mmCIF file of C-alpha atoms and ligand atoms in Angstrom:
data_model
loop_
_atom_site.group_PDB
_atom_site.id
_atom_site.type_symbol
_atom_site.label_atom_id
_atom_site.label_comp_id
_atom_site.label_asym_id
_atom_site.label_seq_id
_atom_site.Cartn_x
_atom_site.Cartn_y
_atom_site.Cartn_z
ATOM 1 C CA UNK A 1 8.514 82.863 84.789
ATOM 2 C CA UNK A 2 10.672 85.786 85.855
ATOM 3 C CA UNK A 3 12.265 86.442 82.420
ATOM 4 C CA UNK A 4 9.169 86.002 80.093
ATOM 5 C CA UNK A 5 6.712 88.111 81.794
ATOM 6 C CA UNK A 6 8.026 90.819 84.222
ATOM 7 C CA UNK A 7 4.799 92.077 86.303
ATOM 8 C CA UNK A 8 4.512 89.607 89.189
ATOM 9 C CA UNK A 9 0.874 90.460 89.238
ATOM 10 C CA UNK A 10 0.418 89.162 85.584
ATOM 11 C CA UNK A 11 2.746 85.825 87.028
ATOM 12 C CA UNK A 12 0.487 85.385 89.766
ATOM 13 C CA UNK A 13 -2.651 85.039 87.589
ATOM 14 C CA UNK A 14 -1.137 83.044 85.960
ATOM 15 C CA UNK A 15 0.235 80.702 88.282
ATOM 16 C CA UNK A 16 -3.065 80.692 90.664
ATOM 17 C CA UNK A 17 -4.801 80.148 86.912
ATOM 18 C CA UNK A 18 -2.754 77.125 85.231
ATOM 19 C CA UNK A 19 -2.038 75.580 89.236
ATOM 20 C CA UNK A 20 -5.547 75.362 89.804
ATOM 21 C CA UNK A 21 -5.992 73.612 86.527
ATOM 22 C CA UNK A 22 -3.348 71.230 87.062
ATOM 23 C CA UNK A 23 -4.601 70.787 90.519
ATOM 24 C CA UNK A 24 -8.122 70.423 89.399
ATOM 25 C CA UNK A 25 -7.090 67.684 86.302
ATOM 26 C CA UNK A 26 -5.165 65.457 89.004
ATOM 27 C CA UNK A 27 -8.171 65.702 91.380
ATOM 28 C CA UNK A 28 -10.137 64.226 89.229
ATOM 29 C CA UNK A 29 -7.597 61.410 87.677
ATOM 30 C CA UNK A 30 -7.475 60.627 91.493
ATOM 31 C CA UNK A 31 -3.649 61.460 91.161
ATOM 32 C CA UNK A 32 -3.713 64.022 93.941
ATOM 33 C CA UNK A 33 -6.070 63.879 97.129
ATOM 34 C CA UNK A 34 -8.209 67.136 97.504
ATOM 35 C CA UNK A 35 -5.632 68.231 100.129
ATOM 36 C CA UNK A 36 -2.483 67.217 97.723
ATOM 37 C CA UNK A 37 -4.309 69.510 94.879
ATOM 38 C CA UNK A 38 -4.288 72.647 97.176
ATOM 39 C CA UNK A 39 -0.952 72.070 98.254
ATOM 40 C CA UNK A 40 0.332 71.576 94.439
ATOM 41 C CA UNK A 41 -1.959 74.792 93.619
ATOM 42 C CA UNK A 42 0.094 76.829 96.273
ATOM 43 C CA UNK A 43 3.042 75.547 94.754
ATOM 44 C CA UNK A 44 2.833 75.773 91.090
ATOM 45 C CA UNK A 45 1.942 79.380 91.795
ATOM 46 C CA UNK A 46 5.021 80.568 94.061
ATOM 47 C CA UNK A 47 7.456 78.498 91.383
ATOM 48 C CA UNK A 48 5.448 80.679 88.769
ATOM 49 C CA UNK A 49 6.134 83.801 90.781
ATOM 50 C CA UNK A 50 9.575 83.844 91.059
ATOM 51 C CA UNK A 51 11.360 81.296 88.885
ATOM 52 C CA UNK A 52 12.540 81.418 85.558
ATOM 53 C CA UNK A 53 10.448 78.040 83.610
ATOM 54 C CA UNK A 54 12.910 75.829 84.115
ATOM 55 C CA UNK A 55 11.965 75.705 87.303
ATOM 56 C CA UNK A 56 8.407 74.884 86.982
ATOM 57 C CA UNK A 57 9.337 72.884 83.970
ATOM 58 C CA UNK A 58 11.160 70.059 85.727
ATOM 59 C CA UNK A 59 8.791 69.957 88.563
ATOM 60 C CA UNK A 60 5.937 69.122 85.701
ATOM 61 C CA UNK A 61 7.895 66.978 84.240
ATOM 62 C CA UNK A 62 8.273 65.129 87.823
ATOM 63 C CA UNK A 63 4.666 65.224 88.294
ATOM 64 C CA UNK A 64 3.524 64.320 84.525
ATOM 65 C CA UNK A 65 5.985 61.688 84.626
ATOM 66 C CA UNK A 66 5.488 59.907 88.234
ATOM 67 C CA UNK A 67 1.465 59.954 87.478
ATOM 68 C CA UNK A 68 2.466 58.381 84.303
ATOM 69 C CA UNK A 69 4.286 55.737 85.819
ATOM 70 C CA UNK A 70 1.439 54.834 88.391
ATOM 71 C CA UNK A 71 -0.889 54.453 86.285
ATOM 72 C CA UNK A 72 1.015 52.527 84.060
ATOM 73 C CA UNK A 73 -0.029 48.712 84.065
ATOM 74 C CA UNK A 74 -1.916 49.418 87.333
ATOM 75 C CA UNK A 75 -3.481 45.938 87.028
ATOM 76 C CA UNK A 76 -0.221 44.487 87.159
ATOM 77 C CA UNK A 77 -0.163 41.597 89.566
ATOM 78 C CA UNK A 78 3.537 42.285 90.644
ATOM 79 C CA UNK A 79 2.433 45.785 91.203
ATOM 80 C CA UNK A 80 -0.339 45.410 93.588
ATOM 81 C CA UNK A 81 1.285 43.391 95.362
ATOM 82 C CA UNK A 82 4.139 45.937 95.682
ATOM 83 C CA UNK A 83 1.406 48.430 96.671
ATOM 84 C CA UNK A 84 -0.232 46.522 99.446
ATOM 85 C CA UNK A 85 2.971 47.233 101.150
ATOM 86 C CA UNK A 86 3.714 50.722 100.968
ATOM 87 C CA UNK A 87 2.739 53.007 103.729
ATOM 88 C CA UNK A 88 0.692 55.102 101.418
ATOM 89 C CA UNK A 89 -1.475 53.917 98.178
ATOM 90 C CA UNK A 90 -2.353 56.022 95.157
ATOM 91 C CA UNK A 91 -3.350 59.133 95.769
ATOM 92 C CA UNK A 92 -0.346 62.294 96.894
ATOM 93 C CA UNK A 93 -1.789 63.829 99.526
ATOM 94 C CA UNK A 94 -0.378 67.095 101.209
ATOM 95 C CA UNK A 95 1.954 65.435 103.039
ATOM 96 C CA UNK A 96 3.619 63.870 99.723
ATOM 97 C CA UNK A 97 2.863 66.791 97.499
ATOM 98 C CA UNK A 98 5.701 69.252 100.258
ATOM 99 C CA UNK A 99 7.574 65.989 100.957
ATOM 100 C CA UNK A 100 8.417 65.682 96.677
ATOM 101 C CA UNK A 101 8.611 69.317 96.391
ATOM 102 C CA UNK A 102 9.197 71.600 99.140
ATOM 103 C CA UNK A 103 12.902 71.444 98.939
ATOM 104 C CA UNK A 104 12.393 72.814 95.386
ATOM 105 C CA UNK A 105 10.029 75.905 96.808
ATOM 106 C CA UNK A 106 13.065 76.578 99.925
ATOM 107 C CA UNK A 107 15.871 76.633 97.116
ATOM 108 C CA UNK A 108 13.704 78.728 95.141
ATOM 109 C CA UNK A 109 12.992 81.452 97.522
ATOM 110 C CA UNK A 110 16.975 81.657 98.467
ATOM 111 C CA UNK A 111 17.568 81.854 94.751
ATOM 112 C CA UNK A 112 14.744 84.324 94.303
ATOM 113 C CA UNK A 113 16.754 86.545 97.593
ATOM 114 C CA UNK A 114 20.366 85.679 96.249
ATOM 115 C CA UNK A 115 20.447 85.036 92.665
ATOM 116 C CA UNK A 116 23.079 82.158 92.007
ATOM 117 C CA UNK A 117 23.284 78.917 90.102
ATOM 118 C CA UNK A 118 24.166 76.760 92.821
ATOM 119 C CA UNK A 119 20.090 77.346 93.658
ATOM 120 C CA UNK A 120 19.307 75.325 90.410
ATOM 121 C CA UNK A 121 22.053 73.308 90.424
ATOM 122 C CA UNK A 122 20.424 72.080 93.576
ATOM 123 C CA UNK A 123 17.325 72.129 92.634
ATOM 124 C CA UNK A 124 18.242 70.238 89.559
ATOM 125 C CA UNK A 125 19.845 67.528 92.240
ATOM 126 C CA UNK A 126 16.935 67.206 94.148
ATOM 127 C CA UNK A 127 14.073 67.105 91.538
ATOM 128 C CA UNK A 128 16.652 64.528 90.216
ATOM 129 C CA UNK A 129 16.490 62.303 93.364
ATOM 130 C CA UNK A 130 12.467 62.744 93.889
ATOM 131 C CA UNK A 131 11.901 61.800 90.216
ATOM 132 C CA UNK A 132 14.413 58.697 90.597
ATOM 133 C CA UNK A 133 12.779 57.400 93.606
ATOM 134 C CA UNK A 134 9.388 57.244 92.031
ATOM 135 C CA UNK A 135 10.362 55.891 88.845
ATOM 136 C CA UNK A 136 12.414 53.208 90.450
ATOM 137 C CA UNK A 137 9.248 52.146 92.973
ATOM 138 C CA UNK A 138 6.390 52.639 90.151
ATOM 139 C CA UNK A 139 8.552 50.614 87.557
ATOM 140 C CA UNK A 140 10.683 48.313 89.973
ATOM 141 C CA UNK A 141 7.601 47.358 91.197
ATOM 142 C CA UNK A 142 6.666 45.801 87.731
ATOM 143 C CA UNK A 143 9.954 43.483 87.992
ATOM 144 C CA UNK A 144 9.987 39.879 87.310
ATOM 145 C CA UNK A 145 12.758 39.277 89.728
ATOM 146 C CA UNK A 146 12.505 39.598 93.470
ATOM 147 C CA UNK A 147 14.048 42.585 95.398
ATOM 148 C CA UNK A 148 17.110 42.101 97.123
ATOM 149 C CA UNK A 149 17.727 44.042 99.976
ATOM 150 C CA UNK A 150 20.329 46.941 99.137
ATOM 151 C CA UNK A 151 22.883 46.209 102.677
ATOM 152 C CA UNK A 152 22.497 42.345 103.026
ATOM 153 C CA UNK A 153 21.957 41.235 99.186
ATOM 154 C CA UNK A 154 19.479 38.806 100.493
ATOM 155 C CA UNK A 155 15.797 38.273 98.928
ATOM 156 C CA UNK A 156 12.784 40.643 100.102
ATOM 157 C CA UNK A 157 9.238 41.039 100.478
ATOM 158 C CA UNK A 158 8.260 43.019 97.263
ATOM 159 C CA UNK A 159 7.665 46.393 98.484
ATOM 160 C CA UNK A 160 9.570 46.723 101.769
ATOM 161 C CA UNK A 161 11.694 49.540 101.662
ATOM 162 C CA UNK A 162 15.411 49.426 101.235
ATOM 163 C CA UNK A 163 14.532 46.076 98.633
ATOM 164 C CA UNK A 164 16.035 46.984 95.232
ATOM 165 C CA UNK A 165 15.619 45.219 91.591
ATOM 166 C CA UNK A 166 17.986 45.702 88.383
ATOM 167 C CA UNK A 167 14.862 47.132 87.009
ATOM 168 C CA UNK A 168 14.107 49.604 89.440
ATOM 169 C CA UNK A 169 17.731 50.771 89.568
ATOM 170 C CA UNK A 170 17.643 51.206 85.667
ATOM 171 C CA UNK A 171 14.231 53.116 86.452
ATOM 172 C CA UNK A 172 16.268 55.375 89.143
ATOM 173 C CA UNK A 173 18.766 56.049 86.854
ATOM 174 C CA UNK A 174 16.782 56.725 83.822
ATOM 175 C CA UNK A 175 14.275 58.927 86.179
ATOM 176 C CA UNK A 176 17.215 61.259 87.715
ATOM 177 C CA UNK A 177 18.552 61.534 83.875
ATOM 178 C CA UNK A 178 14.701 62.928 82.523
ATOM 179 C CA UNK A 179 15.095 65.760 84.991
ATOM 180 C CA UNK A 180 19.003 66.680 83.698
ATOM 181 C CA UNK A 181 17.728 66.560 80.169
ATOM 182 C CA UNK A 182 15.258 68.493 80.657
ATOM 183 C CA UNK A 183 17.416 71.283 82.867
ATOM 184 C CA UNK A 184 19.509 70.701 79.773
ATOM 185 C CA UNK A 185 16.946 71.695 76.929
ATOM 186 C CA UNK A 186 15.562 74.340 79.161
ATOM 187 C CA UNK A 187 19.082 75.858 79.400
ATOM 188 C CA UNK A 188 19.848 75.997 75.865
ATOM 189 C CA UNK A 189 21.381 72.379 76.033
ATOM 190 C CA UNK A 190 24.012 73.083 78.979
ATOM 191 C CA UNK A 191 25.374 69.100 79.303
ATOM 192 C CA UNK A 192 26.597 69.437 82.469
ATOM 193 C CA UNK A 193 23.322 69.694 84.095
ATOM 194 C CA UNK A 194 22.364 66.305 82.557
ATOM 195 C CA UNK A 195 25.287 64.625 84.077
ATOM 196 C CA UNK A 196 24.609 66.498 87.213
ATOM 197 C CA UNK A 197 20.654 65.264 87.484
ATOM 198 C CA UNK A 198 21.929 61.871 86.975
ATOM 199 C CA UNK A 199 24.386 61.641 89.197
ATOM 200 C CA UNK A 200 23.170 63.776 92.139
ATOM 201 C CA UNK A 201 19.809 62.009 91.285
ATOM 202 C CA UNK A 202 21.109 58.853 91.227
ATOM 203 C CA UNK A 203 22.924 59.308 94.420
ATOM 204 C CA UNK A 204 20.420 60.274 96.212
ATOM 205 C CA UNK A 205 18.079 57.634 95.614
ATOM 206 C CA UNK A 206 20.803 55.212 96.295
ATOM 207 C CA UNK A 207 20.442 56.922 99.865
ATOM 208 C CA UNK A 208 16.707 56.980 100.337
ATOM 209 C CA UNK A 209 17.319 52.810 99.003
ATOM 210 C CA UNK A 210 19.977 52.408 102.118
ATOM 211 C CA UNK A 211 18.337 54.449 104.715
ATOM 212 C CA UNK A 212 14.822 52.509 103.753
ATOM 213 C CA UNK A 213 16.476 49.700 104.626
ATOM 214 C CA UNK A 214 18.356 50.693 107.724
ATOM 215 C CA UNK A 215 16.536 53.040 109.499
ATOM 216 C CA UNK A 216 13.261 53.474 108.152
ATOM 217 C CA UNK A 217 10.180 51.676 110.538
ATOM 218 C CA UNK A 218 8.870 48.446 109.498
ATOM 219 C CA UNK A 219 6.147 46.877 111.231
ATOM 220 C CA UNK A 220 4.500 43.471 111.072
ATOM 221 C CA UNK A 221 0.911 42.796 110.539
ATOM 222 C CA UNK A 222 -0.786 40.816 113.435
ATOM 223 C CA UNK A 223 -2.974 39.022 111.281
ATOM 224 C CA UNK A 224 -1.558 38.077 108.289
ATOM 225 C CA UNK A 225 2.662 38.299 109.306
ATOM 226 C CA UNK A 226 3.493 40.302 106.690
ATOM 227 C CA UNK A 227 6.127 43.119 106.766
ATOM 228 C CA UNK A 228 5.219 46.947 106.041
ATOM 229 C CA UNK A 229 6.218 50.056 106.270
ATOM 230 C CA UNK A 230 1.947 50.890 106.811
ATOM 231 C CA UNK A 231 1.026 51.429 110.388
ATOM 232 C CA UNK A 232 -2.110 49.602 109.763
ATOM 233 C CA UNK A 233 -2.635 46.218 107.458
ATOM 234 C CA UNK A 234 -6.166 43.869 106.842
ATOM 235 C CA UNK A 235 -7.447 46.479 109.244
ATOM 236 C CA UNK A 236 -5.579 46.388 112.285
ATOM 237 C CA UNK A 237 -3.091 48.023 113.789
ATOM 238 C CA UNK A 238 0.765 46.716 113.216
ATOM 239 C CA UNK A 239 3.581 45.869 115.898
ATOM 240 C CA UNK A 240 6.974 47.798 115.052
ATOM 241 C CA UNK A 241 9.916 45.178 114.384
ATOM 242 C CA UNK A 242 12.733 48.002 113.348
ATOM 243 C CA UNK A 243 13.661 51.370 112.287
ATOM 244 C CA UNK A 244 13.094 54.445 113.794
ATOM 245 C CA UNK A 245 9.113 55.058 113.924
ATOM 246 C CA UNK A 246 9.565 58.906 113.432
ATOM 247 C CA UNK A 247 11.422 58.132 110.387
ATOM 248 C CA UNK A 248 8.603 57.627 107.840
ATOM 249 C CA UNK A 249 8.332 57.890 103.967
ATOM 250 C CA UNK A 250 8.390 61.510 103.799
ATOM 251 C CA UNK A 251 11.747 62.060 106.201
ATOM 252 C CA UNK A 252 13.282 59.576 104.059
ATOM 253 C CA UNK A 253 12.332 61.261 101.291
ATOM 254 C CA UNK A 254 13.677 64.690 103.075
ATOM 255 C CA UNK A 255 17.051 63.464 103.770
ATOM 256 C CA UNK A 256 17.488 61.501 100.411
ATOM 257 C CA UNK A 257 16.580 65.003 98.461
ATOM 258 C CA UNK A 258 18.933 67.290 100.871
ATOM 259 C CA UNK A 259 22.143 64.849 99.527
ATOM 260 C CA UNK A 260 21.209 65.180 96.303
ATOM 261 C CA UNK A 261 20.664 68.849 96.900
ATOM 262 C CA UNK A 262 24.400 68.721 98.478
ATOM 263 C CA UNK A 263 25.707 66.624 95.592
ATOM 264 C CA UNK A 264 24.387 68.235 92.690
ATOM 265 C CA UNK A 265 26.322 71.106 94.175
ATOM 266 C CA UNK A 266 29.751 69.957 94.665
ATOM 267 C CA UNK A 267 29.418 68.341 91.168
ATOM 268 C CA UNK A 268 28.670 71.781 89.931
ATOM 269 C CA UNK A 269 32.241 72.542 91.364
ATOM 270 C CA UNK A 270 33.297 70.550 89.152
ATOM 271 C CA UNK A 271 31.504 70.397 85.640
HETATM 272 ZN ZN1 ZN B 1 -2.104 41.944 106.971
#
């Protein structure tokens, strides 16, 4: 919170104070694994440190907001189902927790060497695309109509990757838009950034959607058949059909938030 409080010391309470809170609430809502809590501790505290609140403020509002969405209609038949598929199941740990937000700490620390706006703008881009991705698999997942896979059109398992509903594209959309209004209100209502989150969020989303479906590893389950992206299902190993098998969740998520990251950018060219 560089231009509210000045001492860095004063920051760093302060961070290592309301992180460890955070960390410590979504411990014990089971929204964070003990490792994932550490990791978002470490976090919270360098965005703290050395950005300005918008920073932190649109990485809460990812977090606040994702949590929100998991937990919302958890019971949900469509939604278990959805679940039983994907690689990992409710609670972020480390892994997730730098996979979502590690971009945002690497862009910080350049903007925090070399003050520019083209940090934030994309920053805004890639908190954008992480929020988008987890709105559209948390609510798409609650979808009445099957997924559709994004490159052939054709009908999908719920929950394999690359499978895309109306609803969860609304849900994408509507997720990379939360972060630009919010970069918008915390910037004294600049509207370019909300057209930049939307788009650059959008985007890449779009791109974690096509690269889930392309290159991502799938593997089958030998006892029931089904498809997954999990390397284990009803307790046994899986056999790899496709993809690259170094390509998991989190690289997906890595390249996805890099072109947003890149997009957000160039559209700051622009706007
Ligand atoms: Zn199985």
């Amino acid at each position: 919170m560089v231009s509210i409080i000045s001492e860095w010391w004063i920051r760093l309470a302060i961070g290592l104070l309301g992180s460890g809170i955070v960390g410590l609430v979504a411990l014990k809502a089971r929204a964070l694994s003990i490792s994932g809590a550490i990791s978002a501790m470490i976090m919270g505290t360098i965005f703290i440190v050395l950005g300005e609140p918008i920073w932190f403020v649109l990485l809460i509002v990812f977090f606040i907001s994702s949590t929100f969405w998991s937990k919302f209609k958890k019971g949900h038949r469509a939604k278990k189902l959805a679940e039983a598929n994907y690689e990992k199941t409710g609670q972020r740990d480390a892994g997730q927790v730098w996979a979502n937000g590690g971009f945002g700490v690497i862009l910080l620390m350049g903007y925090a060497i070399l003050p520019s706006e083209m940090w934030l703008l994309a920053y805004i881009g890639v908190m954008g695309a992480v929020n988008a991705d987890t709105w559209a698999t948390e609510i798409g997942a609650l979808s009445r109509a099957a997924p559709r896979s994004i490159i052939t059109g054709k009908k999908v398992d719920v929950g394999t990757s690359g499978g895309i509903t109306l609803l969860g594209t609304i849900a994408s959309l509507g997720g990379a838009l939360a972060i630009g209004l919010s970069a918008s209100i915390m910037s004294s209502g600049k509207l370019s950034f909300i057209i930049i989150g939307g788009i650059a969020g959008f985007a890449g989303a779009l791109v974690d959607s096509i690269l889930g479906a392309k290159l991502q590893a799938m593997y089958r389950c030998v006892i029931c058949g089904k498809e997954t992206e999990r390397s284990e299902h009803c307790g046994q190993a899986t056999e790899h059909i496709r993809g690259w098998q170094r390509l998991n969740n989190d690289w997906v998520n890595i390249v996805c938030s890099v072109t947003a990251g890149i997009v957000a950018v160039l559209l700051g060219l622009i706007f």
